[in-house]
Amino acid sequence: MTTQNLDDFLMLVSRDLDGEATAEDRATIARIAASDPEAAAARDALLDQSAALRASAEPIHPPLGLANRVLERVPAPAPAPTSRSFGWGRVAAAAMVMAFLGLAIATVDPFGGAPGERLSANPYESVQDAMRERAQWIEIGVTAETADRIVAIKREAYDLWAAASDRFSGSELADEQARIDRETTARIQATLTPAERTLWEARNGPLPEGR
Amino acid sequence: MSTASMQTRSGTREDDGARARDAALITRALSGEEHAFRELVEHHTPRVYAVALRLLGNQAEAEDVTQDVFFKVSRKLDTFREEAALSTWLYRVTVNAATDHMKKRRGDRTALVEDLERLPIEDHGDRPDEALQRGDLRARVRDAMDQLPDVFRTIIVLRELEGLAYEEIASVLSISKGTVESRLFRARAKIKAILERTGDDQEPTGRDS
């Protein structure tokens, strides 16, 4: 049997292994295997390999409390808007929230320098913008790993702000967003290594210690 | 806690009961019932984590991916279409998040899918079965899995370990059923080639006198 023919035969065996073969496919497999010992051996090896792979899959149990940790950090989905509540009032509220988010991103960033375009939309919806943000942090002097963590923290902050805007209004909303702002600032500062802090402060002055 | 909804095996469908339960929980969660979202997360976390761990092989990263997945689920839940199974959507989000981690980790070692599709399959060469019988085949197959390119490991995990049917895999990976079939075949051929190579490595170089 040529290599190409053997490949075609094993493709049928692979399909059969996955329960996707037709009766005709199975008949072809049986006929070829019966007449060609090399093909039969190749089929058996593939079956053994697949059986070993499936048998090697030990049950995986998540770490204790993982679901709770997820729930602590992931906001519940925002309630779907109803036709009654969706209107100009909501648009105006959204505009206020976006303005707040713009302010928040500028203040959350302990190093300042948030580009203006990030004030008008969630910067982490766009991979390009997230990568640009990451590059800015690397330019400041942090490692790529730290930059990734910071971008992730800020992305989470936007999610939390957005969720807060659906749950709170007025002074409650401002308080909630200020709380998220403080926590995010603290998390970003905590993610810097001592060397990164020193490097940055040498170039840019002392880091704020939170507000 | 049950993890049944994503544990579909070959040829089976997620049952209507599980789908109806998920749909009801989603509706309640979107109407502001936090308890319903909690139930969704608790129910699906074990499977999301297991898939992520099988793809990444690292517990901390699998935990990060689990967080990422539910962040996305929370943000996009209102866009979920009930005609699709929630489990399929979760698989897709999980695979995408894990793939991002793998790319980050491996940098330019991650080959493009298109390139992989064009890779020639190694010659079949000698039968591996004799070499395979010598060692612990399961352990060697696991090792071979670790050496697979990400795109092949992903499809093997979905098919062999998660038991998804071709159609579900096609939906999760946004590829055609034909591509699922050929990619699976290539992945298996790759594992076989790795087993043969490592089998050769374990061959004695000479006969003891």
Coordinates of C-alpha atoms in Angstrom, one line a residue:
Chain A
M1 CA 0.0 0.0 0.0
T2 CA 1.4 3.4 -0.9
T3 CA 1.7 6.1 1.7
Q4 CA -1.1 8.1 0.1
N5 CA -3.4 5.1 0.1
L6 CA -2.5 4.4 3.7
D7 CA -3.3 8.0 4.6
D8 CA -6.7 7.7 3.0
F9 CA -7.3 4.4 4.8
L10 CA -6.3 5.9 8.2
M11 CA -8.5 8.9 7.5
L12 CA -11.4 6.5 7.3
V13 CA -10.3 4.8 10.5
S14 CA -10.0 8.2 12.2
R15 CA -13.5 9.0 11.1
D16 CA -14.8 5.7 12.4
L17 CA -13.0 6.2 15.7
D18 CA -15.0 9.4 16.1
G19 CA -18.3 7.8 15.4
E20 CA -18.7 9.7 12.2
A21 CA -18.1 6.9 9.7
T22 CA -20.9 5.6 7.4
A23 CA -21.7 1.9 6.9
E24 CA -19.9 2.1 3.6
D25 CA -16.8 3.6 5.3
R26 CA -16.8 0.8 7.8
A27 CA -17.1 -1.8 5.1
T28 CA -14.2 -0.3 3.3
I29 CA -12.1 -0.4 6.4
A30 CA -12.9 -4.0 7.1
R31 CA -12.2 -5.0 3.5
I32 CA -8.8 -3.3 3.3
A33 CA -7.7 -4.5 6.7
A34 CA -8.6 -8.0 5.9
S35 CA -6.5 -8.0 2.7
D36 CA -3.5 -5.9 3.8
P37 CA -1.6 -6.7 7.1
E38 CA 0.2 -3.4 7.0
A39 CA -3.1 -1.5 6.9
A40 CA -4.5 -3.7 9.6
A41 CA -1.5 -3.0 11.8
A42 CA -1.7 0.7 11.2
R43 CA -5.4 0.7 12.1
D44 CA -4.7 -1.2 15.3
A45 CA -1.9 1.2 16.3
L46 CA -4.2 4.1 15.8
L47 CA -6.9 2.5 17.9
D48 CA -4.5 1.7 20.6
Q49 CA -3.2 5.3 20.6
S50 CA -6.6 6.7 20.8
A51 CA -7.6 4.3 23.6
A52 CA -4.5 5.2 25.6
L53 CA -5.2 8.9 25.1
R54 CA -8.8 8.6 26.4
A55 CA -7.7 6.4 29.3
S56 CA -5.0 9.0 30.2
A57 CA -7.6 11.6 30.9
E58 CA -7.9 11.7 34.6
P59 CA -10.8 13.5 36.1
I60 CA -10.0 17.1 36.9
H61 CA -11.4 18.8 39.9
P62 CA -11.2 22.6 40.2
P63 CA -9.4 24.1 43.2
L64 CA -11.5 24.4 46.3
G65 CA -13.5 27.6 46.2
L66 CA -12.7 28.5 42.6
A67 CA -16.3 29.3 41.8
N68 CA -16.6 31.6 44.8
R69 CA -13.4 33.4 43.8
V70 CA -14.8 33.9 40.3
L71 CA -18.0 35.3 41.7
E72 CA -16.1 37.7 44.0
R73 CA -14.3 39.2 41.0
V74 CA -16.9 38.9 38.2
P75 CA -19.8 41.2 38.3
A76 CA -23.2 39.7 37.7
P77 CA -24.5 40.6 34.2
A78 CA -26.2 44.0 33.9
P79 CA -29.9 43.5 33.8
A80 CA -31.2 43.7 30.2
P81 CA -32.7 47.1 29.4
T82 CA -36.5 47.2 29.1
S83 CA -38.2 49.3 26.5
R84 CA -39.6 51.5 29.2
S85 CA -36.3 52.3 30.8
F86 CA -34.4 52.8 27.6
G87 CA -34.6 56.3 26.4
W88 CA -33.0 59.7 26.4
G89 CA -32.6 59.5 30.1
R90 CA -30.5 56.4 29.8
V91 CA -28.5 57.9 27.0
A92 CA -27.7 60.9 29.1
A93 CA -26.8 58.7 32.0
A94 CA -24.5 56.7 29.7
A95 CA -22.8 59.9 28.6
M96 CA -22.3 60.9 32.2
V97 CA -20.8 57.5 33.0
M98 CA -18.5 57.7 30.0
A99 CA -17.3 61.1 31.2
F100 CA -16.7 59.6 34.6
L101 CA -14.9 56.7 33.1
G102 CA -12.6 59.0 31.2
L103 CA -11.8 60.9 34.4
A104 CA -11.4 57.6 36.3
I105 CA -9.0 56.2 33.8
A106 CA -6.9 59.3 34.1
T107 CA -6.8 59.2 37.8
V108 CA -6.6 55.4 38.2
D109 CA -3.4 55.5 36.2
P110 CA -0.9 56.5 38.8
F111 CA 1.4 57.6 36.1
G112 CA -1.0 59.8 34.3
G113 CA -0.7 60.3 30.6
A114 CA -3.8 58.5 29.5
P115 CA -4.3 59.4 25.8
G116 CA -7.4 61.5 25.1
E117 CA -8.9 58.9 22.8
R118 CA -9.3 56.5 25.6
L119 CA -11.7 58.8 27.3
S120 CA -14.5 58.2 24.7
A121 CA -14.7 54.4 24.8
N122 CA -13.7 51.4 26.7
P123 CA -10.0 51.1 25.7
Y124 CA -9.9 47.3 26.2
E125 CA -12.6 46.5 23.7
S126 CA -10.0 47.0 21.1
V127 CA -7.0 44.7 21.0
Q128 CA -4.9 47.4 19.3
D129 CA -5.7 49.9 22.0
A130 CA -4.9 47.4 24.8
M131 CA -1.6 46.6 23.0
R132 CA -0.9 50.3 22.7
E133 CA -1.5 50.7 26.4
R134 CA 0.7 47.7 27.2
A135 CA 3.5 49.3 25.1
Q136 CA 3.2 52.5 27.0
W137 CA 3.7 50.7 30.3
I138 CA 6.7 48.8 28.9
E139 CA 8.1 52.1 27.7
I140 CA 7.8 53.4 31.2
G141 CA 10.1 50.7 32.3
V142 CA 8.0 47.8 33.6
T143 CA 8.4 44.3 32.4
A144 CA 6.0 42.9 29.7
E145 CA 4.5 40.6 32.4
T146 CA 3.7 43.5 34.7
A147 CA 2.3 45.5 31.7
D148 CA 0.0 42.6 31.0
R149 CA -1.1 42.5 34.6
I150 CA -1.8 46.2 34.6
V151 CA -3.8 46.1 31.4
A152 CA -5.8 43.2 32.8
I153 CA -6.5 45.1 36.1
K154 CA -7.6 48.2 34.1
R155 CA -9.8 46.1 31.9
E156 CA -11.5 44.6 35.0
A157 CA -11.9 48.1 36.4
Y158 CA -13.9 49.2 33.3
D159 CA -16.1 46.2 33.7
L160 CA -16.7 47.0 37.3
W161 CA -17.5 50.7 36.4
A162 CA -19.9 49.6 33.7
A163 CA -21.6 47.2 36.1
A164 CA -21.8 49.9 38.7
S165 CA -23.5 52.3 36.3
D166 CA -26.3 49.8 36.0
R167 CA -26.8 49.3 39.7
F168 CA -26.3 52.7 41.2
S169 CA -27.1 56.3 40.4
G170 CA -26.3 59.7 41.8
S171 CA -24.0 59.9 44.8
E172 CA -24.2 56.2 45.3
L173 CA -22.7 55.7 41.8
A174 CA -20.0 58.2 42.5
D175 CA -19.1 56.5 45.7
E176 CA -19.0 53.1 44.2
Q177 CA -16.8 54.3 41.3
A178 CA -14.5 56.1 43.7
R179 CA -14.2 52.9 45.6
I180 CA -13.4 50.9 42.4
D181 CA -10.9 53.7 41.5
R182 CA -9.1 53.4 44.8
E183 CA -8.9 49.6 44.6
T184 CA -7.7 49.7 41.1
T185 CA -5.0 52.3 41.9
A186 CA -3.9 50.1 44.8
R187 CA -3.8 47.0 42.7
I188 CA -1.8 48.6 40.0
Q189 CA 0.7 50.0 42.5
A190 CA 1.0 46.6 44.2
T191 CA 1.7 44.9 40.9
L192 CA 4.9 46.8 40.4
T193 CA 8.1 45.2 41.7
P194 CA 10.4 47.2 43.9
A195 CA 12.8 47.5 40.9
E196 CA 10.1 48.8 38.7
R197 CA 9.0 51.4 41.3
T198 CA 12.6 52.6 41.6
L199 CA 13.1 52.7 37.9
W200 CA 9.9 54.6 37.3
E201 CA 10.4 57.0 40.2
A202 CA 13.9 57.8 39.0
R203 CA 12.5 58.9 35.7
N204 CA 9.2 60.4 36.7
G205 CA 9.2 61.3 40.4
P206 CA 7.5 59.7 43.4
L207 CA 4.6 57.5 42.9
P208 CA 1.3 58.5 44.6
E209 CA 0.5 56.3 47.5
G210 CA -3.2 56.2 46.8
R211 CA -5.9 58.8 47.3
Chain B
M1 CA -22.3 19.8 42.1
S2 CA -23.0 18.5 38.7
T3 CA -20.8 19.3 35.7
A4 CA -23.0 17.5 33.3
S5 CA -23.9 20.1 30.8
M6 CA -20.5 20.4 29.1
Q7 CA -19.7 16.7 29.5
T8 CA -21.3 15.6 26.3
R9 CA -19.7 12.5 24.8
S10 CA -19.4 11.5 21.3
G11 CA -22.6 11.3 19.3
T12 CA -24.8 12.7 22.1
R13 CA -26.4 16.1 22.5
E14 CA -26.8 18.2 25.5
D15 CA -30.1 17.1 26.8
D16 CA -33.1 19.4 26.5
G17 CA -33.4 19.6 30.3
A18 CA -30.0 21.0 30.7
R19 CA -30.5 23.5 27.9
A20 CA -33.8 24.6 29.3
R21 CA -32.3 25.0 32.8
D22 CA -29.5 27.1 31.4
A23 CA -32.0 29.2 29.4
A24 CA -34.1 29.8 32.5
L25 CA -31.0 30.8 34.5
I26 CA -29.8 33.2 31.8
T27 CA -33.2 34.8 31.7
R28 CA -33.3 35.2 35.5
A29 CA -29.7 36.5 35.6
L30 CA -30.5 39.1 33.0
S31 CA -33.5 40.2 34.9
G32 CA -31.2 41.0 37.8
E33 CA -31.3 37.8 39.9
E34 CA -27.7 37.5 41.1
H35 CA -28.4 34.1 42.5
A36 CA -29.2 32.8 39.0
F37 CA -25.8 34.0 37.7
R38 CA -24.1 32.4 40.8
E39 CA -25.8 29.1 39.9
L40 CA -24.6 29.3 36.3
V41 CA -21.0 30.0 37.4
E42 CA -21.1 27.3 40.0
H43 CA -22.5 24.8 37.5
H44 CA -20.1 25.5 34.7
T45 CA -16.9 26.4 36.5
P46 CA -15.6 22.8 36.9
R47 CA -15.8 22.1 33.1
V48 CA -14.4 25.5 32.1
Y49 CA -11.5 25.0 34.4
A50 CA -10.9 21.4 33.3
V51 CA -10.8 22.4 29.6
A52 CA -8.5 25.3 30.3
L53 CA -6.2 23.0 32.4
R54 CA -6.1 20.4 29.7
L55 CA -5.2 23.0 27.1
L56 CA -2.7 24.9 29.2
G57 CA -1.3 22.3 31.6
N58 CA -0.9 24.9 34.3
Q59 CA -3.3 25.4 37.2
A60 CA -2.7 29.1 37.8
E61 CA -3.2 29.9 34.1
A62 CA -6.3 27.6 34.0
E63 CA -7.7 29.6 37.0
D64 CA -7.0 32.9 35.2
V65 CA -8.7 31.6 32.1
T66 CA -11.7 30.6 34.1
Q67 CA -12.0 34.1 35.5
D68 CA -11.6 35.6 32.0
V69 CA -14.3 33.3 30.6
F70 CA -16.9 34.3 33.2
F71 CA -16.0 38.0 32.8
K72 CA -16.8 37.6 29.1
V73 CA -19.9 35.6 29.9
S74 CA -21.1 38.3 32.3
R75 CA -20.6 41.1 29.8
K76 CA -22.0 39.3 26.8
L77 CA -24.7 37.2 28.3
D78 CA -27.4 39.4 26.8
T79 CA -26.1 38.5 23.3
F80 CA -26.4 34.8 23.9
R81 CA -28.8 33.1 21.4
E82 CA -30.8 30.3 22.9
E83 CA -30.7 28.2 19.8
A84 CA -27.1 27.4 20.6
A85 CA -26.1 25.4 23.6
L86 CA -24.6 27.4 26.4
S87 CA -22.0 24.7 26.7
T88 CA -20.9 25.2 23.1
W89 CA -20.5 29.0 23.7
L90 CA -18.6 28.3 26.9
Y91 CA -16.2 25.9 25.1
R92 CA -15.7 28.6 22.4
V93 CA -14.9 31.3 25.0
T94 CA -12.7 29.0 26.9
V95 CA -10.7 27.8 23.9
N96 CA -10.3 31.4 22.8
A97 CA -9.1 32.6 26.2
A98 CA -6.7 29.6 26.5
T99 CA -5.4 30.2 23.0
D100 CA -4.6 33.8 24.0
H101 CA -2.7 32.5 27.0
M102 CA -0.8 30.0 24.9
K103 CA 0.1 32.6 22.3
K104 CA 1.3 35.0 25.0
R105 CA 3.4 32.2 26.6
R106 CA 4.9 30.8 23.4
G107 CA 5.2 34.0 21.5
D108 CA 6.4 33.4 17.9
R109 CA 6.6 29.7 18.5
T110 CA 2.9 29.6 17.8
A111 CA 2.5 28.7 14.2
L112 CA -0.4 30.0 12.1
V113 CA -3.2 27.6 11.7
E114 CA -3.0 28.0 7.9
D115 CA 0.7 27.0 8.0
L116 CA -0.1 23.9 10.1
E117 CA -2.8 22.9 7.7
R118 CA -0.2 22.8 4.9
L119 CA 2.4 20.8 6.9
P120 CA 3.2 17.4 5.5
I121 CA 2.4 14.5 7.6
E122 CA 5.5 12.5 8.6
D123 CA 6.1 9.2 6.9
H124 CA 4.5 6.3 8.7
G125 CA 7.7 4.4 8.9
D126 CA 7.9 1.4 11.2
R127 CA 5.0 0.3 13.3
P128 CA 5.1 1.9 16.7
D129 CA 3.2 -0.8 18.5
E130 CA 6.2 -2.8 19.7
A131 CA 7.9 0.3 21.1
L132 CA 4.7 1.4 22.6
Q133 CA 4.2 -1.8 24.4
R134 CA 7.5 -1.4 26.3
G135 CA 6.7 1.8 28.2
D136 CA 3.7 3.2 29.8
L137 CA 1.6 4.1 26.7
R138 CA -0.7 6.4 28.6
A139 CA 2.2 8.4 30.0
R140 CA 3.9 8.6 26.6
V141 CA 0.7 9.7 24.9
R142 CA 0.3 12.4 27.5
D143 CA 3.9 13.5 26.9
A144 CA 3.2 13.5 23.2
M145 CA 0.2 15.7 23.7
D146 CA 2.4 18.3 25.5
Q147 CA 4.6 18.4 22.4
L148 CA 1.7 19.0 20.0
P149 CA 1.3 22.4 18.4
D150 CA -1.5 24.3 20.1
V151 CA -4.0 24.0 17.3
F152 CA -3.6 20.2 17.3
R153 CA -3.7 19.8 21.0
T154 CA -6.9 21.9 21.1
I155 CA -8.7 19.7 18.7
I156 CA -7.5 16.5 20.4
V157 CA -8.7 17.8 23.8
L158 CA -12.1 18.7 22.4
R159 CA -12.6 15.3 20.6
E160 CA -10.7 12.7 22.6
L161 CA -11.0 14.2 26.1
E162 CA -14.2 16.2 26.0
G163 CA -16.0 13.9 23.6
L164 CA -17.4 16.6 21.3
A165 CA -18.9 15.6 18.0
Y166 CA -17.5 17.0 14.8
E167 CA -20.4 19.4 14.4
E168 CA -19.8 20.8 17.9
I169 CA -16.1 21.1 17.4
A170 CA -16.7 22.9 14.1
S171 CA -19.0 25.4 16.0
V172 CA -16.6 25.9 18.8
L173 CA -13.6 26.5 16.5
S174 CA -15.5 28.2 13.8
I175 CA -14.2 25.8 11.1
S176 CA -15.9 23.4 8.8
K177 CA -16.7 19.8 9.6
G178 CA -14.2 18.8 6.9
T179 CA -11.5 20.8 8.5
V180 CA -12.3 19.2 11.9
E181 CA -11.9 15.8 10.3
S182 CA -8.6 16.5 8.5
R183 CA -7.1 18.4 11.5
L184 CA -8.0 15.5 13.8
F185 CA -6.3 13.1 11.4
R186 CA -3.2 15.2 11.2
A187 CA -3.1 15.6 15.0
R188 CA -3.3 11.8 15.4
A189 CA -0.6 11.4 12.8
K190 CA 1.5 13.9 14.7
I191 CA 1.1 12.0 18.0
K192 CA 2.0 8.8 16.2
A193 CA 5.1 10.4 14.8
I194 CA 6.1 11.7 18.2
L195 CA 5.6 8.3 19.8
E196 CA 7.7 6.7 17.1
R197 CA 10.5 9.2 17.6
T198 CA 10.5 8.8 21.4
G199 CA 10.3 5.1 20.9
D200 CA 13.4 5.3 18.8
D201 CA 15.1 7.4 21.5
Q202 CA 14.5 4.6 24.0
E203 CA 15.9 1.9 21.8
P204 CA 19.1 0.4 23.1
T205 CA 22.1 1.5 21.0
G206 CA 23.7 -1.8 21.1
R207 CA 23.2 -5.3 22.4
D208 CA 24.8 -6.1 25.7
S209 CA 27.3 -8.9 25.5

